[in-house]
Amino acid sequence: MDVKKETADLLVKLGVDAAALSGGTMPSYSPLTGEKVADLSPVSSSDAAKAIEEADAAFRQWRLVPAPRRGELVRLLGEELRAAKSDLGRLVSIEAGKIPSEGLGEVQEMIDICDFAVGLSRQLYGLTIASERPGHRMMETWHPLGVVGVISAFNFPVAVWSWNAALALVCGNSVVWKPSEKSSLTALACEAIFARAVERFGDAPAGLLKVLIGDRAVGEVLVDHAKVPLVSATGSTRMGREVGPRLAKRFARAILELGGNNAGIVCPSADLDMALRAIAFGAMGTAGQRCTTMRRLFVHESVYDDLVPRLKKAYESVSVGNPLEGGALVGPLIDEAAYKGMTGALEKAQAAGGAVTGGERVEVGPDTAFYVRPALVEMPKQVAPVTEETFAPILYVMKYSDFDAAIADHNAVGAGLSSSIFTLDVREAERFLSADGSDCGIANVNIGTSGAEIGGAFGGEKETGGGRESGSDAWKAYMRRATNTVNYSTVLPLAQGVSFDI
Ligand code: NAD
């Protein structure tokens, strides 16, 4: 496969100007082969600031457009995404190394969130609240917020943007997006797809979506700019530790979607066939490069010797290779740094008494590509590196005997994104979902930790940042809430019985 040529052909087909792919100083690589596929031109800090000003001007017009009409733009975006699905999905596979069904699945997520947002554009409802004063009405109204900054990670190069953008747009905001420097090509494709929707829409203000190609320095412009009232930043907890305080300093809102260290608990009554499949996808799928990847597993001692050997077999036999040639289930790591992170963690785990199955490098094509066999590590107890997120396919497996202790260990890490329990015992399942069960933003029963649907609010607690995006009422973060009290009486009673007669 000629990755460079196919990348350029796909981008041009998706509407990106071929001239944007060469002559710049920011190289783009495909993890499938590790080869350079483009040289993009990053924006300067001053151009980034200018783009934000333009997006702010667009917001000032867009906020006056009725929300259902705003929804029409997002409906058209969904249509354009449907038309582009196979090409964009393939580009996601080339740029992020995902297997074809996951590349396409990521575009499907974009389509789904557009559908959701179109419905939402006819809601955006507020409450009416009983007033203590006679002849008064109290209510909440929701208003557009401003420019929404989106910073995204390499591993969901397009879906995460759409989760934010579809909601932000129907809520009356404009969007400035800084994609990962490791996956900016798909962002250029989305920009072109969005432009087609805008053209069909007819009278949208210019500057509703700005894509800022660049590294973290460009992200910092977004984070520090006074005209960006909300930044939704997806990436590592390290990034969140830098971005969070800077946003707090200027009282901007933050939706932080950071690292996960997700675990599953397999109980004595679990359906082990089902658990096996869910764990295999959750831990090895996407080559362990999902924020929701299952990284820790607590298995009850009564089923350990039944489940773990079967899991190890799956680790030994899963197909690793170029997912666009021959149907492998595990594609490449994003780059050499990810590979080094994985080998470093495995060495640490072995030093702490871990027994490793898999984890070796698999030669696929040139040595600039980093393919690895996923690793299952049986650990005597939960110590570093188990307590840290390593963004690679490593599953640490630990035996438990006491359910309370398993829940305590489950929660005893910094991150709090996703979690799951495998049990047919309703008491265990409900306890896991209860106030003293899993402390994560996502808690599942009899399914794995990854593969969320867009209808639910997505995000996690603790070092995962506390942000929520996508479905449910996550839209509220993209709007400004006003509480309104209307006095339709002929007198002016004050609340709480206060008197102030002049
Ligand atoms: P990363 O933190 O290296 O980069 C993410 C983005 O942040 C990039 O666009 C980068 O340029 C930008 N960035 C980094 N430092 C910045 C700064 N100081 N100011 C402004 N922008 C900055 O993450 P990555 O390697 O691309 O992605 C993997 C990580 O993302 C993992 O930790 C994974 O768990 C996490 N992730 C979380 C979610 C979620 O929803 N919780 C989703 C996907 C990925």
mmCIF file of N, CA, C and O and ligand atoms in Angstrom, residues 150-156 160 163 178-183 214-223 233-240 242-243 246 256-262 289-292 295 334 389 391 417 458-460 464 469, ligand 1:
data_model
loop_
_atom_site.group_PDB
_atom_site.id
_atom_site.type_symbol
_atom_site.label_atom_id
_atom_site.label_comp_id
_atom_site.label_asym_id
_atom_site.label_seq_id
_atom_site.Cartn_x
_atom_site.Cartn_y
_atom_site.Cartn_z
ATOM 1 N N VAL A 150 -11.657 23.918 21.236
ATOM 2 C CA VAL A 150 -11.564 22.461 21.342
ATOM 3 C C VAL A 150 -10.110 22.063 21.104
ATOM 4 O O VAL A 150 -9.516 22.426 20.085
ATOM 5 N N ILE A 151 -9.545 21.344 22.064
ATOM 6 C CA ILE A 151 -8.195 20.786 21.902
ATOM 7 C C ILE A 151 -8.378 19.277 21.930
ATOM 8 O O ILE A 151 -8.976 18.741 22.863
ATOM 9 N N SER A 152 -7.904 18.588 20.893
ATOM 10 C CA SER A 152 -8.180 17.149 20.853
ATOM 11 C C SER A 152 -6.907 16.315 20.836
ATOM 12 O O SER A 152 -5.819 16.794 20.501
ATOM 13 N N ALA A 153 -7.075 15.044 21.210
ATOM 14 C CA ALA A 153 -5.967 14.092 21.309
ATOM 15 C C ALA A 153 -5.857 13.303 20.003
ATOM 16 O O ALA A 153 -6.791 13.285 19.197
ATOM 17 N N PHE A 154 -4.731 12.611 19.835
ATOM 18 C CA PHE A 154 -4.520 11.927 18.553
ATOM 19 C C PHE A 154 -5.439 10.732 18.354
ATOM 20 O O PHE A 154 -5.739 10.348 17.223
ATOM 21 N N ASN A 155 -5.878 10.120 19.456
ATOM 22 C CA ASN A 155 -6.473 8.780 19.324
ATOM 23 C C ASN A 155 -7.935 8.787 18.923
ATOM 24 O O ASN A 155 -8.456 7.774 18.482
ATOM 25 N N PHE A 156 -8.619 9.908 19.122
ATOM 26 C CA PHE A 156 -9.957 10.082 18.544
ATOM 27 C C PHE A 156 -9.901 11.365 17.728
ATOM 28 O O PHE A 156 -10.406 12.402 18.142
ATOM 29 N N VAL A 160 -14.111 13.266 18.838
ATOM 30 C CA VAL A 160 -14.142 14.162 20.002
ATOM 31 C C VAL A 160 -14.460 15.602 19.574
ATOM 32 O O VAL A 160 -15.204 16.316 20.237
ATOM 33 N N TRP A 163 -18.203 15.740 18.987
ATOM 34 C CA TRP A 163 -18.991 15.751 20.231
ATOM 35 C C TRP A 163 -19.142 17.180 20.730
ATOM 36 O O TRP A 163 -20.177 17.572 21.238
ATOM 37 N N LYS A 178 -8.124 23.055 17.868
ATOM 38 C CA LYS A 178 -6.696 22.749 17.743
ATOM 39 C C LYS A 178 -6.563 21.233 17.824
ATOM 40 O O LYS A 178 -6.571 20.650 18.917
ATOM 41 N N PRO A 179 -6.457 20.554 16.675
ATOM 42 C CA PRO A 179 -6.315 19.093 16.718
ATOM 43 C C PRO A 179 -4.924 18.692 17.188
ATOM 44 O O PRO A 179 -4.012 19.525 17.249
ATOM 45 N N SER A 180 -4.773 17.414 17.485
ATOM 46 C CA SER A 180 -3.443 16.909 17.868
ATOM 47 C C SER A 180 -2.479 17.086 16.706
ATOM 48 O O SER A 180 -2.841 16.891 15.543
ATOM 49 N N GLU A 181 -1.251 17.391 17.037
ATOM 50 C CA GLU A 181 -0.226 17.509 15.994
ATOM 51 C C GLU A 181 0.037 16.149 15.350
ATOM 52 O O GLU A 181 0.616 16.060 14.277
ATOM 53 N N LYS A 182 -0.419 15.071 16.028
ATOM 54 C CA LYS A 182 -0.225 13.727 15.452
ATOM 55 C C LYS A 182 -1.386 13.309 14.565
ATOM 56 O O LYS A 182 -1.346 12.239 13.967
ATOM 57 N N SER A 183 -2.450 14.085 14.541
ATOM 58 C CA SER A 183 -3.597 13.695 13.699
ATOM 59 C C SER A 183 -4.328 14.930 13.180
ATOM 60 O O SER A 183 -5.517 15.095 13.410
ATOM 61 N N GLY A 214 -1.261 23.049 14.564
ATOM 62 C CA GLY A 214 -0.076 23.442 15.326
ATOM 63 C C GLY A 214 0.105 22.579 16.553
ATOM 64 O O GLY A 214 -0.677 21.659 16.812
ATOM 65 N N ASP A 215 1.147 22.889 17.306
ATOM 66 C CA ASP A 215 1.445 22.094 18.497
ATOM 67 C C ASP A 215 0.854 22.775 19.742
ATOM 68 O O ASP A 215 -0.005 23.642 19.628
ATOM 69 N N ARG A 216 1.360 22.410 20.881
ATOM 70 C CA ARG A 216 0.754 22.908 22.121
ATOM 71 C C ARG A 216 0.826 24.432 22.249
ATOM 72 O O ARG A 216 -0.029 25.045 22.886
ATOM 73 N N ALA A 217 1.832 25.049 21.595
ATOM 74 C CA ALA A 217 1.943 26.514 21.681
ATOM 75 C C ALA A 217 0.675 27.157 21.097
ATOM 76 O O ALA A 217 0.188 28.171 21.621
ATOM 77 N N VAL A 218 0.140 26.551 20.051
ATOM 78 C CA VAL A 218 -1.101 27.071 19.458
ATOM 79 C C VAL A 218 -2.266 26.808 20.422
ATOM 80 O O VAL A 218 -3.133 27.657 20.624
ATOM 81 N N GLY A 219 -2.243 25.618 21.047
ATOM 82 C CA GLY A 219 -3.259 25.311 22.055
ATOM 83 C C GLY A 219 -3.234 26.328 23.183
ATOM 84 O O GLY A 219 -4.288 26.739 23.697
ATOM 85 N N GLU A 220 -2.049 26.772 23.528
ATOM 86 C CA GLU A 220 -1.929 27.735 24.634
ATOM 87 C C GLU A 220 -2.566 29.077 24.291
ATOM 88 O O GLU A 220 -3.110 29.753 25.160
ATOM 89 N N VAL A 221 -2.513 29.451 23.011
ATOM 90 C CA VAL A 221 -3.167 30.707 22.605
ATOM 91 C C VAL A 221 -4.668 30.599 22.887
ATOM 92 O O VAL A 221 -5.285 31.519 23.427
ATOM 93 N N LEU A 222 -5.215 29.440 22.548
ATOM 94 C CA LEU A 222 -6.642 29.194 22.777
ATOM 95 C C LEU A 222 -6.963 29.231 24.281
ATOM 96 O O LEU A 222 -7.961 29.813 24.716
ATOM 97 N N VAL A 223 -6.094 28.605 25.038
ATOM 98 C CA VAL A 223 -6.313 28.497 26.481
ATOM 99 C C VAL A 223 -6.259 29.878 27.153
ATOM 100 O O VAL A 223 -7.016 30.155 28.082
ATOM 101 N N ALA A 233 -10.791 20.405 26.518
ATOM 102 C CA ALA A 233 -9.457 19.885 26.202
ATOM 103 C C ALA A 233 -9.388 18.392 26.499
ATOM 104 O O ALA A 233 -9.652 17.954 27.624
ATOM 105 N N THR A 234 -9.075 17.633 25.468
ATOM 106 C CA THR A 234 -8.965 16.180 25.600
ATOM 107 C C THR A 234 -7.518 15.777 25.408
ATOM 108 O O THR A 234 -6.883 16.188 24.433
ATOM 109 N N GLY A 235 -7.007 14.985 26.328
ATOM 110 C CA GLY A 235 -5.619 14.540 26.231
ATOM 111 C C GLY A 235 -5.150 13.980 27.555
ATOM 112 O O GLY A 235 -5.966 13.558 28.389
ATOM 113 N N SER A 236 -3.858 14.011 27.748
ATOM 114 C CA SER A 236 -3.282 13.392 28.939
ATOM 115 C C SER A 236 -3.582 14.214 30.198
ATOM 116 O O SER A 236 -3.859 15.419 30.122
ATOM 117 N N THR A 237 -3.466 13.566 31.333
ATOM 118 C CA THR A 237 -3.627 14.276 32.599
ATOM 119 C C THR A 237 -2.523 15.329 32.741
ATOM 120 O O THR A 237 -2.753 16.417 33.282
ATOM 121 N N ARG A 238 -1.349 15.036 32.192
ATOM 122 C CA ARG A 238 -0.268 16.037 32.207
ATOM 123 C C ARG A 238 -0.735 17.329 31.524
ATOM 124 O O ARG A 238 -0.564 18.428 32.056
ATOM 125 N N MET A 239 -1.369 17.166 30.360
ATOM 126 C CA MET A 239 -1.869 18.349 29.649
ATOM 127 C C MET A 239 -2.912 19.067 30.507
ATOM 128 O O MET A 239 -2.898 20.293 30.631
ATOM 129 N N GLY A 240 -3.809 18.308 31.124
ATOM 130 C CA GLY A 240 -4.859 18.918 31.943
ATOM 131 C C GLY A 240 -4.298 19.701 33.119
ATOM 132 O O GLY A 240 -4.837 20.745 33.500
ATOM 133 N N GLU A 242 -1.666 21.390 33.078
ATOM 134 C CA GLU A 242 -1.182 22.685 32.576
ATOM 135 C C GLU A 242 -2.352 23.581 32.173
ATOM 136 O O GLU A 242 -2.378 24.766 32.482
ATOM 137 N N VAL A 243 -3.306 22.986 31.484
ATOM 138 C CA VAL A 243 -4.405 23.771 30.916
ATOM 139 C C VAL A 243 -5.396 24.223 32.005
ATOM 140 O O VAL A 243 -5.837 25.380 32.007
ATOM 141 N N ARG A 246 -4.526 27.386 34.029
ATOM 142 C CA ARG A 246 -4.486 28.592 33.183
ATOM 143 C C ARG A 246 -5.894 29.074 32.883
ATOM 144 O O ARG A 246 -6.157 30.279 32.849
ATOM 145 N N LEU A 256 -12.518 19.188 30.930
ATOM 146 C CA LEU A 256 -11.256 18.442 30.829
ATOM 147 C C LEU A 256 -11.555 16.958 30.697
ATOM 148 O O LEU A 256 -12.221 16.365 31.552
ATOM 149 N N GLU A 257 -11.090 16.386 29.593
ATOM 150 C CA GLU A 257 -11.305 14.957 29.306
ATOM 151 C C GLU A 257 -9.922 14.329 29.241
ATOM 152 O O GLU A 257 -9.278 14.326 28.184
ATOM 153 N N LEU A 258 -9.461 13.794 30.365
ATOM 154 C CA LEU A 258 -8.045 13.420 30.483
ATOM 155 C C LEU A 258 -7.873 11.899 30.583
ATOM 156 O O LEU A 258 -8.765 11.138 30.244
ATOM 157 N N GLY A 259 -6.725 11.495 31.070
ATOM 158 C CA GLY A 259 -6.347 10.084 31.039
ATOM 159 C C GLY A 259 -7.246 9.180 31.884
ATOM 160 O O GLY A 259 -7.936 9.618 32.807
ATOM 161 N N GLY A 260 -7.227 7.901 31.536
ATOM 162 C CA GLY A 260 -7.988 6.908 32.291
ATOM 163 C C GLY A 260 -7.079 5.769 32.727
ATOM 164 O O GLY A 260 -6.005 5.554 32.165
ATOM 165 N N ASN A 261 -7.489 5.074 33.767
ATOM 166 C CA ASN A 261 -6.783 3.838 34.161
ATOM 167 C C ASN A 261 -7.890 2.854 34.550
ATOM 168 O O ASN A 261 -8.099 2.541 35.722
ATOM 169 N N ASN A 262 -8.592 2.407 33.522
ATOM 170 C CA ASN A 262 -9.896 1.773 33.690
ATOM 171 C C ASN A 262 -9.768 0.296 34.075
ATOM 172 O O ASN A 262 -8.883 -0.394 33.589
ATOM 173 N N GLN A 289 -5.102 2.035 22.784
ATOM 174 C CA GLN A 289 -4.961 3.493 22.726
ATOM 175 C C GLN A 289 -6.313 4.199 22.753
ATOM 176 O O GLN A 289 -6.589 5.090 21.959
ATOM 177 N N ARG A 290 -7.180 3.731 23.636
ATOM 178 C CA ARG A 290 -8.411 4.473 23.925
ATOM 179 C C ARG A 290 -8.280 5.016 25.334
ATOM 180 O O ARG A 290 -7.722 4.340 26.214
ATOM 181 N N CYS A 291 -8.896 6.173 25.583
ATOM 182 C CA CYS A 291 -8.907 6.669 26.969
ATOM 183 C C CYS A 291 -9.652 5.677 27.848
ATOM 184 O O CYS A 291 -9.385 5.567 29.049
ATOM 185 N N THR A 292 -10.598 4.934 27.264
ATOM 186 C CA THR A 292 -11.393 3.982 28.038
ATOM 187 C C THR A 292 -10.854 2.545 27.977
ATOM 188 O O THR A 292 -11.519 1.620 28.457
ATOM 189 N N ARG A 295 -7.333 -1.380 31.507
ATOM 190 C CA ARG A 295 -5.907 -1.501 31.830
ATOM 191 C C ARG A 295 -5.665 -2.363 33.066
ATOM 192 O O ARG A 295 -4.560 -2.811 33.318
ATOM 193 N N ILE A 334 1.037 4.560 18.043
ATOM 194 C CA ILE A 334 1.084 5.801 17.271
ATOM 195 C C ILE A 334 2.519 6.156 16.874
ATOM 196 O O ILE A 334 2.757 6.636 15.771
ATOM 197 N N GLU A 389 -1.480 5.369 34.039
ATOM 198 C CA GLU A 389 -1.909 5.087 32.659
ATOM 199 C C GLU A 389 -0.678 5.011 31.749
ATOM 200 O O GLU A 389 0.087 5.967 31.651
ATOM 201 N N PHE A 391 -0.164 4.497 27.809
ATOM 202 C CA PHE A 391 -1.088 4.523 26.665
ATOM 203 C C PHE A 391 -0.675 3.494 25.615
ATOM 204 O O PHE A 391 -0.177 3.822 24.533
ATOM 205 N N LEU A 417 -12.098 7.351 34.978
ATOM 206 C CA LEU A 417 -12.902 7.464 33.753
ATOM 207 C C LEU A 417 -13.947 6.349 33.628
ATOM 208 O O LEU A 417 -15.127 6.564 33.811
ATOM 209 N N PHE A 458 -20.328 11.848 28.549
ATOM 210 C CA PHE A 458 -19.056 11.138 28.563
ATOM 211 C C PHE A 458 -18.031 11.939 29.349
ATOM 212 O O PHE A 458 -17.847 13.133 29.129
ATOM 213 N N GLY A 459 -17.327 11.257 30.251
ATOM 214 C CA GLY A 459 -16.249 11.912 30.986
ATOM 215 C C GLY A 459 -15.987 11.190 32.282
ATOM 216 O O GLY A 459 -16.671 10.218 32.620
ATOM 217 N N GLY A 460 -14.994 11.660 33.023
ATOM 218 C CA GLY A 460 -14.621 10.952 34.236
ATOM 219 C C GLY A 460 -14.222 11.879 35.370
ATOM 220 O O GLY A 460 -14.104 13.092 35.197
ATOM 221 N N THR A 464 -9.130 12.388 35.786
ATOM 222 C CA THR A 464 -9.669 12.416 34.417
ATOM 223 C C THR A 464 -10.265 13.792 34.131
ATOM 224 O O THR A 464 -10.590 14.105 32.984
ATOM 225 N N GLU A 469 -19.037 15.611 28.127
ATOM 226 C CA GLU A 469 -19.436 16.083 26.805
ATOM 227 C C GLU A 469 -20.332 15.042 26.161
ATOM 228 O O GLU A 469 -20.670 14.029 26.767
HETATM 229 P P1 NAD B 1 -1.564 14.906 24.829
HETATM 230 O O1 NAD B 1 -1.887 15.387 26.192
HETATM 231 O O2 NAD B 1 -0.149 14.686 24.491
HETATM 232 O O3 NAD B 1 -2.127 15.970 23.750
HETATM 233 C C1 NAD B 1 -3.495 16.247 23.637
HETATM 234 C C2 NAD B 1 -3.696 17.613 23.009
HETATM 235 O O4 NAD B 1 -3.319 18.620 23.939
HETATM 236 C C3 NAD B 1 -2.856 17.869 21.756
HETATM 237 O O5 NAD B 1 -3.646 18.559 20.819
HETATM 238 C C4 NAD B 1 -1.723 18.740 22.269
HETATM 239 O O6 NAD B 1 -1.153 19.561 21.288
HETATM 240 C C5 NAD B 1 -2.455 19.563 23.324
HETATM 241 N N1 NAD B 1 -1.617 20.104 24.407
HETATM 242 C C6 NAD B 1 -0.649 19.473 25.099
HETATM 243 N N2 NAD B 1 -0.160 20.284 26.065
HETATM 244 C C7 NAD B 1 -0.850 21.452 25.966
HETATM 245 C C8 NAD B 1 -0.800 22.692 26.679
HETATM 246 N N3 NAD B 1 0.065 22.889 27.676
HETATM 247 N N4 NAD B 1 -1.654 23.671 26.315
HETATM 248 C C9 NAD B 1 -2.531 23.489 25.307
HETATM 249 N N5 NAD B 1 -2.611 22.350 24.584
HETATM 250 C C10 NAD B 1 -1.775 21.342 24.923
HETATM 251 O O7 NAD B 1 -2.421 13.580 24.578
HETATM 252 P P2 NAD B 1 -2.350 12.512 23.395
HETATM 253 O O8 NAD B 1 -1.086 11.729 23.498
HETATM 254 O O9 NAD B 1 -2.682 13.165 22.101
HETATM 255 O O10 NAD B 1 -3.598 11.576 23.747
HETATM 256 C C11 NAD B 1 -3.549 10.520 24.668
HETATM 257 C C12 NAD B 1 -4.087 10.929 26.011
HETATM 258 O O11 NAD B 1 -5.374 11.505 25.876
HETATM 259 C C13 NAD B 1 -4.267 9.752 26.946
HETATM 260 O O12 NAD B 1 -3.885 10.128 28.237
HETATM 261 C C14 NAD B 1 -5.765 9.470 26.877
HETATM 262 O O13 NAD B 1 -6.282 8.781 27.985
HETATM 263 C C15 NAD B 1 -6.301 10.857 26.759
HETATM 264 N N6 NAD B 1 -7.634 10.877 26.169
HETATM 265 C C16 NAD B 1 -8.684 11.157 26.976
HETATM 266 C C17 NAD B 1 -9.973 11.145 26.475
HETATM 267 C C18 NAD B 1 -11.154 11.423 27.362
HETATM 268 O O14 NAD B 1 -12.239 11.669 26.821
HETATM 269 N N7 NAD B 1 -11.024 11.392 28.673
HETATM 270 C C19 NAD B 1 -10.185 10.858 25.119
HETATM 271 C C20 NAD B 1 -9.088 10.588 24.315
HETATM 272 C C21 NAD B 1 -7.802 10.598 24.854
#
